[in-house]
Coordinates of C-alpha atoms and ligand atoms in Angstrom, one line a residue:
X1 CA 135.9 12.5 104.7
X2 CA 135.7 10.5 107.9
X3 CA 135.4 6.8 108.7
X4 CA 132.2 6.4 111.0
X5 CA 130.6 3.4 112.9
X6 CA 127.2 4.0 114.3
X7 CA 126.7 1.6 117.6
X8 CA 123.8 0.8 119.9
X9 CA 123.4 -2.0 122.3
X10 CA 123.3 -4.5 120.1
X11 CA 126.8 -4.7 119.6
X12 CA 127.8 -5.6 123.3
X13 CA 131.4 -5.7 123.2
X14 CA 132.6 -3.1 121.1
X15 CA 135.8 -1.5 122.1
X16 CA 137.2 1.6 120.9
X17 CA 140.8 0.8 121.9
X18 CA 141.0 -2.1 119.0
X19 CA 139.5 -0.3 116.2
X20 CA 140.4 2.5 114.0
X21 CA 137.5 5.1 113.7
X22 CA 137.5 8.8 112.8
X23 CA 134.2 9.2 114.7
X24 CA 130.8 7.3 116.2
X25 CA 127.2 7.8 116.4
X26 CA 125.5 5.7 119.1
X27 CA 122.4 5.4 119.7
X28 CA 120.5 6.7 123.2
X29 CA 117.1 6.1 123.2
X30 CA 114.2 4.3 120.7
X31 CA 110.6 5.4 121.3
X32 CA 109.3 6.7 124.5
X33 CA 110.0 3.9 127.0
X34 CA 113.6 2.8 125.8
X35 CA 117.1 4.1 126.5
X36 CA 119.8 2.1 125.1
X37 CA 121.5 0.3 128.4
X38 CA 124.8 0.9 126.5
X39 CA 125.2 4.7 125.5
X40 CA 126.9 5.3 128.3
X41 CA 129.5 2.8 128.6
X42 CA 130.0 3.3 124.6
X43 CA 130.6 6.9 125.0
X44 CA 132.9 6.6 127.7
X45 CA 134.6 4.0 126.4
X46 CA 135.2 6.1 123.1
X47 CA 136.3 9.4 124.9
X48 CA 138.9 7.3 126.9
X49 CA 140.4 6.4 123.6
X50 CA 141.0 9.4 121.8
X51 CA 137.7 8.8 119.9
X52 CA 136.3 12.4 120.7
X53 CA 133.9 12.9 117.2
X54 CA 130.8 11.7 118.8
X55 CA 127.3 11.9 117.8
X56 CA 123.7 10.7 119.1
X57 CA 120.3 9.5 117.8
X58 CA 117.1 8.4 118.6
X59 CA 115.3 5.6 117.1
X60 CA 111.6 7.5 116.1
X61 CA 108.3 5.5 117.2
X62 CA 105.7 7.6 115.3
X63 CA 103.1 5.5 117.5
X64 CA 103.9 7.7 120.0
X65 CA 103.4 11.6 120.1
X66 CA 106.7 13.4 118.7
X67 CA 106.8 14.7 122.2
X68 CA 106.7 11.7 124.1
X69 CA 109.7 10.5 122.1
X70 CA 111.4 13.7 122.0
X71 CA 111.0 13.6 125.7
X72 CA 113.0 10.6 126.3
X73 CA 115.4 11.6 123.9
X74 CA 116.5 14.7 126.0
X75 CA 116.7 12.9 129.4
X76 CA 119.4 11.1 128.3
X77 CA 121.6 13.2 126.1
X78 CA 120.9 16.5 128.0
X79 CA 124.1 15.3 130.5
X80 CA 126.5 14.8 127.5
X81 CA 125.5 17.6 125.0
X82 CA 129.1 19.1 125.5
X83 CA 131.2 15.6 124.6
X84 CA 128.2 15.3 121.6
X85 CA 129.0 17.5 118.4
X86 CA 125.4 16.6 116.7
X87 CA 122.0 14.8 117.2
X88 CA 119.7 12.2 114.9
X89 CA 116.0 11.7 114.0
X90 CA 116.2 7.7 113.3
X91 CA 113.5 7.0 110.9
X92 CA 113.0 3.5 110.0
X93 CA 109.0 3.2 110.7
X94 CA 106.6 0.8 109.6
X95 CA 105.6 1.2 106.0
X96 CA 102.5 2.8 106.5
X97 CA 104.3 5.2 108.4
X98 CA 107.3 6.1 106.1
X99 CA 105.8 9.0 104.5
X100 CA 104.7 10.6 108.3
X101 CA 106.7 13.9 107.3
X102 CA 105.1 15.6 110.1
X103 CA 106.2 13.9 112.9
X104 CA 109.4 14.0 112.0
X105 CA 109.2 17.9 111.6
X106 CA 107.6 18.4 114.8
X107 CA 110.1 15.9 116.4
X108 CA 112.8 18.2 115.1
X109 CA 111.4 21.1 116.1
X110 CA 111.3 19.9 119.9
X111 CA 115.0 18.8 120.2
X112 CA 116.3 22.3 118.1
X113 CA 114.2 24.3 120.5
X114 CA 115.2 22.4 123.6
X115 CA 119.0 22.2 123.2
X116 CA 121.8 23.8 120.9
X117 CA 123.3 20.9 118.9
X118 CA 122.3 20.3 115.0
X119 CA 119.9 18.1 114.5
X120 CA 120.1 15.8 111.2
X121 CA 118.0 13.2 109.8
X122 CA 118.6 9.2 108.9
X123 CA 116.8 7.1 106.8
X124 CA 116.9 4.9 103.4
X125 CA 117.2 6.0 99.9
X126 CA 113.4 5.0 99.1
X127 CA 111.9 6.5 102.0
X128 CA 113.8 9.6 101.4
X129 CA 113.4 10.1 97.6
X130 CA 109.5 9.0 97.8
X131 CA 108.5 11.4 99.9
X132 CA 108.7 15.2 100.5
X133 CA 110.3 16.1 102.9
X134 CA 110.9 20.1 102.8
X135 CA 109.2 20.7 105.7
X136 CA 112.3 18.9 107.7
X137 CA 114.7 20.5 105.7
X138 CA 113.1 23.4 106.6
X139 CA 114.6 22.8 110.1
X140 CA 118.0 22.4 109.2
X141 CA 118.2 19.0 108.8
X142 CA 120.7 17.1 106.6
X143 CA 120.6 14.0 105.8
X144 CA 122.6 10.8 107.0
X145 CA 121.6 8.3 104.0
X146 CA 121.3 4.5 104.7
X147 CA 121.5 3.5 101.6
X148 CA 123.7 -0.7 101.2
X149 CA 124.0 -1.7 97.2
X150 CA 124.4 -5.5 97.1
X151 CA 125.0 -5.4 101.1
X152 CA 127.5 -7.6 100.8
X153 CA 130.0 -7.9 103.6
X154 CA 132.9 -5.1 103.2
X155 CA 135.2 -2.7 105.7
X156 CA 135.7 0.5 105.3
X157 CA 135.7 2.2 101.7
X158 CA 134.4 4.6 99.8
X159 CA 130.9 4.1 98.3
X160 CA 129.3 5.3 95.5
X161 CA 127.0 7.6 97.2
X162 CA 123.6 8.6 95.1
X163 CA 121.8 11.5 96.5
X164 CA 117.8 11.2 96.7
X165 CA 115.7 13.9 95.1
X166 CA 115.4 16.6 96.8
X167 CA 118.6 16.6 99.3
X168 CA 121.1 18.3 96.8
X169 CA 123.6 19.3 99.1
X170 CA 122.4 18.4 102.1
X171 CA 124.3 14.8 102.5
X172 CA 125.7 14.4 105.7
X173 CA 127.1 11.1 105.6
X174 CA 126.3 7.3 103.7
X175 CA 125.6 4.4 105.7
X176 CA 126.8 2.0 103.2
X177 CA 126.8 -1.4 104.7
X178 CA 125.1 -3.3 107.9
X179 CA 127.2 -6.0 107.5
X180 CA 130.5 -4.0 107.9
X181 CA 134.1 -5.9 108.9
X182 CA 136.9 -4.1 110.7
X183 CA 140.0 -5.3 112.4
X184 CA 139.4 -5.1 116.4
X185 CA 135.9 -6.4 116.2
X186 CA 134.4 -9.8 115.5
X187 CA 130.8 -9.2 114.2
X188 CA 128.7 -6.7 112.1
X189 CA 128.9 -3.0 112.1
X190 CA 127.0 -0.2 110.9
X191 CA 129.8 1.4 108.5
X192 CA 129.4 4.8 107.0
X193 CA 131.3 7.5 105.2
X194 CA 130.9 11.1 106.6
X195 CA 131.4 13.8 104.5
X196 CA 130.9 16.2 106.9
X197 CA 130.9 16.3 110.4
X198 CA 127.6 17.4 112.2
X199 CA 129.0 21.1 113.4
X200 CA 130.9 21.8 110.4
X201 CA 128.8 23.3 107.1
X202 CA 127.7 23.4 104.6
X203 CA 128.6 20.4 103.4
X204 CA 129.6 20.5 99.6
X205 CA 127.7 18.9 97.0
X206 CA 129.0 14.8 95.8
X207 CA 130.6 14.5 93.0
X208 CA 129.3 12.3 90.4
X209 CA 131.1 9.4 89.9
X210 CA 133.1 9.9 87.1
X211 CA 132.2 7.5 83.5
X212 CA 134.7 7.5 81.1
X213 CA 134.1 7.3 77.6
X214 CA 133.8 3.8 76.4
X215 CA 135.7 2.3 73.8
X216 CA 134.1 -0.2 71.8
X217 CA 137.1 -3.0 71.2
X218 CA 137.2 -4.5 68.0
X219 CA 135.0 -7.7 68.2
X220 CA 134.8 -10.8 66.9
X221 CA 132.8 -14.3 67.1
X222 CA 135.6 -15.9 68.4
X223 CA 136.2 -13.3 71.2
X224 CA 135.9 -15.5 74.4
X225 CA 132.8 -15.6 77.2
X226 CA 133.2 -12.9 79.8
X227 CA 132.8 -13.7 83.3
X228 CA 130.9 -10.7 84.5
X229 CA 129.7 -9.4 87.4
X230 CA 127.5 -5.8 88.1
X231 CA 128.0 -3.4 90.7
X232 CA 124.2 -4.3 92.1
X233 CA 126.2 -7.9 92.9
X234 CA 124.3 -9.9 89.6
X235 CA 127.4 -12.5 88.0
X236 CA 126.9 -14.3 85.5
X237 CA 129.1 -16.0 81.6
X238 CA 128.1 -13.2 78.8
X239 CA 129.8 -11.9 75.8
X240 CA 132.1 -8.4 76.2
X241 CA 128.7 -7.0 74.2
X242 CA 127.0 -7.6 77.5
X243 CA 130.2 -6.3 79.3
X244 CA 129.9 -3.5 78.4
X245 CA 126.3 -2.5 78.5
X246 CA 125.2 -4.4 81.4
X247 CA 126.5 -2.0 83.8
X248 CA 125.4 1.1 81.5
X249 CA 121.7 0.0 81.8
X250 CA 122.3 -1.5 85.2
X251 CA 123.1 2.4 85.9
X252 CA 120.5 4.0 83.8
X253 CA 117.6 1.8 85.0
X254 CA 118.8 3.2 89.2
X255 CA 118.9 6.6 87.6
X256 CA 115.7 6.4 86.4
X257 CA 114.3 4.8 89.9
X258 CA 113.2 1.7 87.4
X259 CA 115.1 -0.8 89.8
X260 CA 116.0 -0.4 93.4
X261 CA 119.6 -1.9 93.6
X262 CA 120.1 -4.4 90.8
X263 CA 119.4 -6.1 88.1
X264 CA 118.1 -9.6 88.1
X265 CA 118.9 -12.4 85.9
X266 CA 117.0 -16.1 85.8
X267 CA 120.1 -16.8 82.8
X268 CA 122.9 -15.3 81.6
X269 CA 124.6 -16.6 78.3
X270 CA 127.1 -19.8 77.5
X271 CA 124.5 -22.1 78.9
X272 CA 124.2 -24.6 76.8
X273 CA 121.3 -27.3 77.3
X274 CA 120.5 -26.0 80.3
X275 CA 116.9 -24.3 79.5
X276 CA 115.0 -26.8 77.9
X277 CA 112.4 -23.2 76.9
X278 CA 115.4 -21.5 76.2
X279 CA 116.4 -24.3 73.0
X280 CA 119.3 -23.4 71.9
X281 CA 119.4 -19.3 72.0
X282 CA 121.0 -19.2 75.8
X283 CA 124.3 -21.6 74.0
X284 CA 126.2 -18.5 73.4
X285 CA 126.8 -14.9 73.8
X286 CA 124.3 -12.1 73.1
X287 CA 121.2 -12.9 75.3
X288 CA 120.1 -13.0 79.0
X289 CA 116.7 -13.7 81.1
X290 CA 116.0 -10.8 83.1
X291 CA 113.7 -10.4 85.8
X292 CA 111.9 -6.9 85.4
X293 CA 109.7 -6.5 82.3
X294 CA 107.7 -3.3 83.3
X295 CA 107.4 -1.5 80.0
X296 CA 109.3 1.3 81.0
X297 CA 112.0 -1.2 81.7
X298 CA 112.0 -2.8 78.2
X299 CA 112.0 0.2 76.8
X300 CA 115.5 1.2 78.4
X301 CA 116.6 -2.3 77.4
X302 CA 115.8 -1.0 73.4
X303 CA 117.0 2.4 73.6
X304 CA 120.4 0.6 74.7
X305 CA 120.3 -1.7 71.8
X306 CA 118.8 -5.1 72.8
X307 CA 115.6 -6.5 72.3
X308 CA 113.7 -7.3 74.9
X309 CA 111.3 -10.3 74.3
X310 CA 108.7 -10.1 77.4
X311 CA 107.7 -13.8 78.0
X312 CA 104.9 -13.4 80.7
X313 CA 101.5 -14.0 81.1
X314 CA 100.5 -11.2 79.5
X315 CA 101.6 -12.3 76.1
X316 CA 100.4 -16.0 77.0
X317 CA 103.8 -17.5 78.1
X318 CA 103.0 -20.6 80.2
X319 CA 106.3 -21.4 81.6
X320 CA 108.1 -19.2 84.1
X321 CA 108.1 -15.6 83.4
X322 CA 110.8 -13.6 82.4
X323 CA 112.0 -11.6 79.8
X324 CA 114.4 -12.8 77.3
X325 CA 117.0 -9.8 75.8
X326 CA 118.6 -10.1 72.5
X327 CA 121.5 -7.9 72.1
X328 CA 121.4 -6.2 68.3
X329 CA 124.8 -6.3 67.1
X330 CA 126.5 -8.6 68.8
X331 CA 128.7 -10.8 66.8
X332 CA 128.8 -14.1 69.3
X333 CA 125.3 -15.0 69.5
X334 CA 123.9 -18.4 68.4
X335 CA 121.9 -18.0 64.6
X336 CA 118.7 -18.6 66.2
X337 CA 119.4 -15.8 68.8
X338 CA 120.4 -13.3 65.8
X339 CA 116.9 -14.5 64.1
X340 CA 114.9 -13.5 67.0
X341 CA 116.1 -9.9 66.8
X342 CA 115.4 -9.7 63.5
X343 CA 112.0 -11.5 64.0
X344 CA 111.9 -8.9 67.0
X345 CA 112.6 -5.7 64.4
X346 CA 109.9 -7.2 61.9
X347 CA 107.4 -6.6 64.8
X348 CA 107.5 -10.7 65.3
X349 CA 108.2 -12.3 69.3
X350 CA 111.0 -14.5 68.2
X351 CA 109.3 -17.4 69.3
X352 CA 108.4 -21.3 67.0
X353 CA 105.4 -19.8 64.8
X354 CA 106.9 -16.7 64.6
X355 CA 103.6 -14.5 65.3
X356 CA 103.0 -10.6 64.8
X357 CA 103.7 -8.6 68.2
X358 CA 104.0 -5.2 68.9
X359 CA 106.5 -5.5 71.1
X360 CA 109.0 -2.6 71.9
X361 CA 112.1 -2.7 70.1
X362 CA 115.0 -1.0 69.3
X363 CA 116.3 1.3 66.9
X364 CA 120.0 1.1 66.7
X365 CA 122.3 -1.3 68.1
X366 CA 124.1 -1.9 71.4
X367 CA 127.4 0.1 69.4
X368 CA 125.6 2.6 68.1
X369 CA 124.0 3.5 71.3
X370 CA 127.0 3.3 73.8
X371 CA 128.8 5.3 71.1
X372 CA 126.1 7.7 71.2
X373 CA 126.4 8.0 74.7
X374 CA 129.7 7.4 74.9
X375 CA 130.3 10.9 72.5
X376 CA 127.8 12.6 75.5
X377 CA 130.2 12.7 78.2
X378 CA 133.4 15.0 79.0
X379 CA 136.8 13.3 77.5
X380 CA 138.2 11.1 79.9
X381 CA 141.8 9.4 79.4
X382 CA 141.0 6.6 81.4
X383 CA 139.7 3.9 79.0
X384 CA 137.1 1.1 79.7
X385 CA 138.7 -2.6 81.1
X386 CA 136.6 -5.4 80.4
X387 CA 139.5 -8.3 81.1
X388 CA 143.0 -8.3 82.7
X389 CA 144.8 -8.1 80.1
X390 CA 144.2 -4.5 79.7
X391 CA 144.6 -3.2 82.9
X392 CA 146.9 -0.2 83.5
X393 CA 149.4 1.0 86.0
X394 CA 146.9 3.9 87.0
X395 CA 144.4 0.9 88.3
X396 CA 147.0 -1.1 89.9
X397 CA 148.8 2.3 91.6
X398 CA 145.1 3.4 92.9
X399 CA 144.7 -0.3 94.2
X400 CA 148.1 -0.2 96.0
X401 CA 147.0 3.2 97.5
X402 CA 144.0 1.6 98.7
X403 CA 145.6 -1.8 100.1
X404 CA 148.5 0.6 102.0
X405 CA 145.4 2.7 103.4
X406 CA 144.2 -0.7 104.7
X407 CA 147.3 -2.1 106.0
X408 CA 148.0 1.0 107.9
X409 CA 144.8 1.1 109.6
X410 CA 144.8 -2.4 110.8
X411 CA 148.7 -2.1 112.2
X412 CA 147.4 1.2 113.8
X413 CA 145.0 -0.7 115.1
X414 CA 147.6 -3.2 116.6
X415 CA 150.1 -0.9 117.8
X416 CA 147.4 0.6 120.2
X417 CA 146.2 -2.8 121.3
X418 CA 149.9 -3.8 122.3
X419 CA 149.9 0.0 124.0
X420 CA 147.6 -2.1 126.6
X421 CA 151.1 -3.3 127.7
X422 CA 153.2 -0.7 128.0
X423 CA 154.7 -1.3 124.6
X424 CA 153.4 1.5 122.2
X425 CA 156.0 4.1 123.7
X426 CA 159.1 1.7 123.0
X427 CA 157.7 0.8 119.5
X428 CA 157.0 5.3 118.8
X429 CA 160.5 5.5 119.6
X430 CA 162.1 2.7 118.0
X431 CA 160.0 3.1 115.0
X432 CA 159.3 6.7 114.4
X433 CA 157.3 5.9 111.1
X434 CA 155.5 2.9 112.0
X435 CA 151.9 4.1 111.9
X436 CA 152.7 4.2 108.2
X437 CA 154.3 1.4 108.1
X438 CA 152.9 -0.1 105.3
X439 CA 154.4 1.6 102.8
X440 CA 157.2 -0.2 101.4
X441 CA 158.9 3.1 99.6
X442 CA 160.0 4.0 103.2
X443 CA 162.3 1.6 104.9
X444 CA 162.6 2.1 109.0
X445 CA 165.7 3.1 109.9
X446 CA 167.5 -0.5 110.8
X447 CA 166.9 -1.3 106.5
X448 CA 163.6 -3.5 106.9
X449 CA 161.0 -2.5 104.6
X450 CA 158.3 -5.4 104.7
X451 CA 155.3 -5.6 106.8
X452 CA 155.9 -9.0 107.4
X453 CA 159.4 -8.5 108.3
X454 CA 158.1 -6.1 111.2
X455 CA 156.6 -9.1 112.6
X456 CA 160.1 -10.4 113.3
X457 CA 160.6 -8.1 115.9
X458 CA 159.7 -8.9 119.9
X459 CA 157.7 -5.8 120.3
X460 CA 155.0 -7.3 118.1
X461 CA 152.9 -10.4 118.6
X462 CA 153.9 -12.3 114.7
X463 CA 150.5 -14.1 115.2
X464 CA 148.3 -10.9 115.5
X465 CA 150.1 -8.9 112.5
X466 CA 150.4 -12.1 110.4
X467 CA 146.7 -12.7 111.3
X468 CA 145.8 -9.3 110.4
X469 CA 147.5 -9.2 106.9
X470 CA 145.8 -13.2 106.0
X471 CA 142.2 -11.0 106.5
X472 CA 143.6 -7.9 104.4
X473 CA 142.9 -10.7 101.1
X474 CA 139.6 -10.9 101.9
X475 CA 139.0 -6.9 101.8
X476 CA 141.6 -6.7 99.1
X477 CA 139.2 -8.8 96.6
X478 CA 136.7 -6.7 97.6
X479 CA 138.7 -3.4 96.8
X480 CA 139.2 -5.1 93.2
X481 CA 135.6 -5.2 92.5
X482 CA 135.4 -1.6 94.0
X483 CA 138.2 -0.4 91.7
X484 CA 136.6 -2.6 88.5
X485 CA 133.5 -1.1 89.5
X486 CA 134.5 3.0 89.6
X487 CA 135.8 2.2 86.4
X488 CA 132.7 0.8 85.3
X489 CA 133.7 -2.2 83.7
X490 CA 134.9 -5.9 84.8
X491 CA 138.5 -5.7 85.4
X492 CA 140.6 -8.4 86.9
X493 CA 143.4 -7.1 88.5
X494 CA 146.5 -9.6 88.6
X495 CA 146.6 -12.0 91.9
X496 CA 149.9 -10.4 92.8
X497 CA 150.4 -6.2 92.7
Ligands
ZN501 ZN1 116.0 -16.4 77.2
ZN502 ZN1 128.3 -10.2 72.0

């Protein structure tokens, strides 16, 4: 598994000497009249430090002829091919383009023909899963998958990489943000997880992530409102009846290609007064206002246990469309929200007169249905959090591991910027273990054991490591959510660990 930042000349003053990177792509040329002005320097500048993984691509304009690109393309890597271990087909066209398989092919074709290195293929999840693309694969290619979740801004982790149909096996790497943070570099970078490196193969399939079974906690009308939030990014007040399916369906309705990254909500629950439509069914627990009503949508809200209550045009809603979901079984909803499902179940739309729909509705409840799928997977010991006070140590030992990994790379990072002056070969030999640093289990040899205390020392700038460990926060809170979200629940973790 390697770290990877992909860099083109948009990012101007990127410097390999501040970062920590296991490898980079950078871009060389887009369409048939444009070299990046920066390949050059960038791949200079990464060979000078160390950085010696390095990888190439071309940014496709199928308005030109494959071989007026591919042309381009080969002008400007054909000096470097021995510092480069792989090259890239960029696609990222204009929609009416997305699906031009044969370009791409032929492109392909020209660069495997013309040189020696691999040749793999980028683009998003969408354009890659809608379209069939064998005839590339046919070449050899792989596939280096853009592909961002809630695209929120994050460093370097590991994603939950999905694989499009059709490229089993063949997933090179996971571009997983645009908006990506690292120490050494004050802007936005193209992060991405390789899981192999272009000359190495074959690259073994991706795990699923792995769901534990769920335990259903005892519940009761008093239990309190949840803050939740979903791995697509939604947040919102709900009861732990909604905690615990959200992110089921959430999951199920991606699997199923129903929703792209997310699902969207108008309202959540515990908003009292707030919806003058809503009366008073949004006051408590058990209900939400989502955004997609397609019927194949509603009816993997039902077969989860909820009734889905489409309030659109189509069924002569005047207000703002949406559709309302009643969760059947939950013990902390408002009477009137409990009615509507069982006006839903009587074949009813919940609503003042009560009138005979058809809509689609369930046929168990939320339990029964998680318990049914639930009984479906492999035993797992690791049991479902939904709120801090049942974390467990595993979660808070995997979160250290994570924040140590962190720490270490941004003090690597430092160490190599004070090597600028001269100090990196005092600091080796005072401190034999201080790339690792971080790890408070190991005290240095003079008895210290904190990062902070290190800062004490002359060889170090206090400022920069101080500095450094204030911005860890910021990624630690994301590492929660990412933690909270492989264990596919909500889970606070303390504020301290
Ligand atoms: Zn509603
Ligand atoms: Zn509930």
């Amino acid at each position: 598994m390697m770290d990877v930042i992909d860099i083109s000349n948009h990012d101007r003053d990127f410097e390999f000497s501040a970062v920590r990177v296991d490898a980079a792509i950078f871009k060389a040329s887009q369409g048939m009249h444009t070299p990046d002005k920066l390949f050059e320097r960038h791949l200079a500048n990464a060979l000078d430090n160390g950085v010696t993984r390095l990888g190439a691509f071309h940014f496709a304009d199928p308005s030109n002829t494959p071989a007026q690109d591919a042309d381009l393309f080969l002008r400007k890597v054909r000096p470097y091919l021995d510092r480069l271990d792989g090259l890239v087909l960029d696609w990222e066209p204009v929609e009416a383009q997305q699906g031009n398989v044969a370009w791409c092919a032929e492109f392909v074709r020209i660069i495997k023909a013309e040189q020696p290195l691999p040749v793999d293929f980028y683009a998003n999840y969408s354009v890659c899963d809608e379209f069939r693309w064998q005839p590339v694969r046919d070449h050899g290619c792989r596939l280096w998958l853009a592909d961002y979740g809630a695209n929120e801004p994050t460093g370097w982790k590991i994603p939950n990489t999905r694989t499009p149909s059709g490229w089993d096996g063949l997933l090179l790497g996971h571009q997983y943000t645009e908006h990506g943070r690292i120490g050494g570099y004050a802007g936005d970078l193209d992060l991405n997880r390789f899981f192999h490196w272009f000359n190495t193969d074959p690259p073994p399939p991706v795990e699923p992530p792995v769901r534990p079974r769920i335990e259903i906690p005892p519940l009761s009308p008093d239990d309190p409102a949840v803050d939740i939030e979903l791995p697509g990014g939604a947040r919102g007040l709900g009861c732990r009846c909604m905690a615990i399916t959200l992110p089921l369906i959430e999951a199920d309705m991606l699997a199923r290609g129903l929703i792209r990254q997310n699902l969207d909500f108008f309202q959540w629950g515990y908003n009292r007064g707030r919806v003058r439509a809503s009366a008073d069914t949004h006051d408590k627990g058990g209900v939400a206002d989502n955004g997609q009503w397609s019927p194949a949508q509603r009816q993997v809200w039902a077969d989860w246990g909820t009734m889905p209550f489409p309030r659109t045009r189509e069924f002569g809603w005047t207000e703002g469309e949406h559709l309302h979901v009643v969760w059947y079984g939950c013990p902390h909803q408002m009477e009137s929200t409990a009615g509507q499902v069982r006006s839903g179940l009587a074949g009813r739309d919940g609503l003042k007169a009560d009138s005979v729909r058809n809509f689609i509705k369930p046929t168990r409840t939320w339990q029964d249905a998680v318990r049914a799928y639930s009984a479906a997977l492999p035993a797992n010991p690791r049991p479902l959090h939904i709120d801090k006070d049942d974390i467990d140590m595993a979660s808070i030992e995997e979160l250290r591991q994570i924040v140590f990994e962190v720490v270490e790379g941004r003090l690597y990072a430092i160490v190599r910027d004070q090597a600028k002056e001269g100090a990196r070969d005092a600091l080796f030999t005072q401190y034999p273990k201080l790339p690792r640093g971080a790890d408070n289990s190991t005290p240095y040899k003079d008895g210290t054991t904190s990062v902070a205390a290190e800062a004490q020392y002359d060889h170090f700038n206090k400022d920069l490591v101080l500095g450094a460990i204030r911005e860890l926060r910021t990624e630690v809170t994301a590492l929660r959510a990412e933690v909270a979200r492989l264990r596919g629940g909500t889970l606070r973790a303390p504020d301290t660990f």
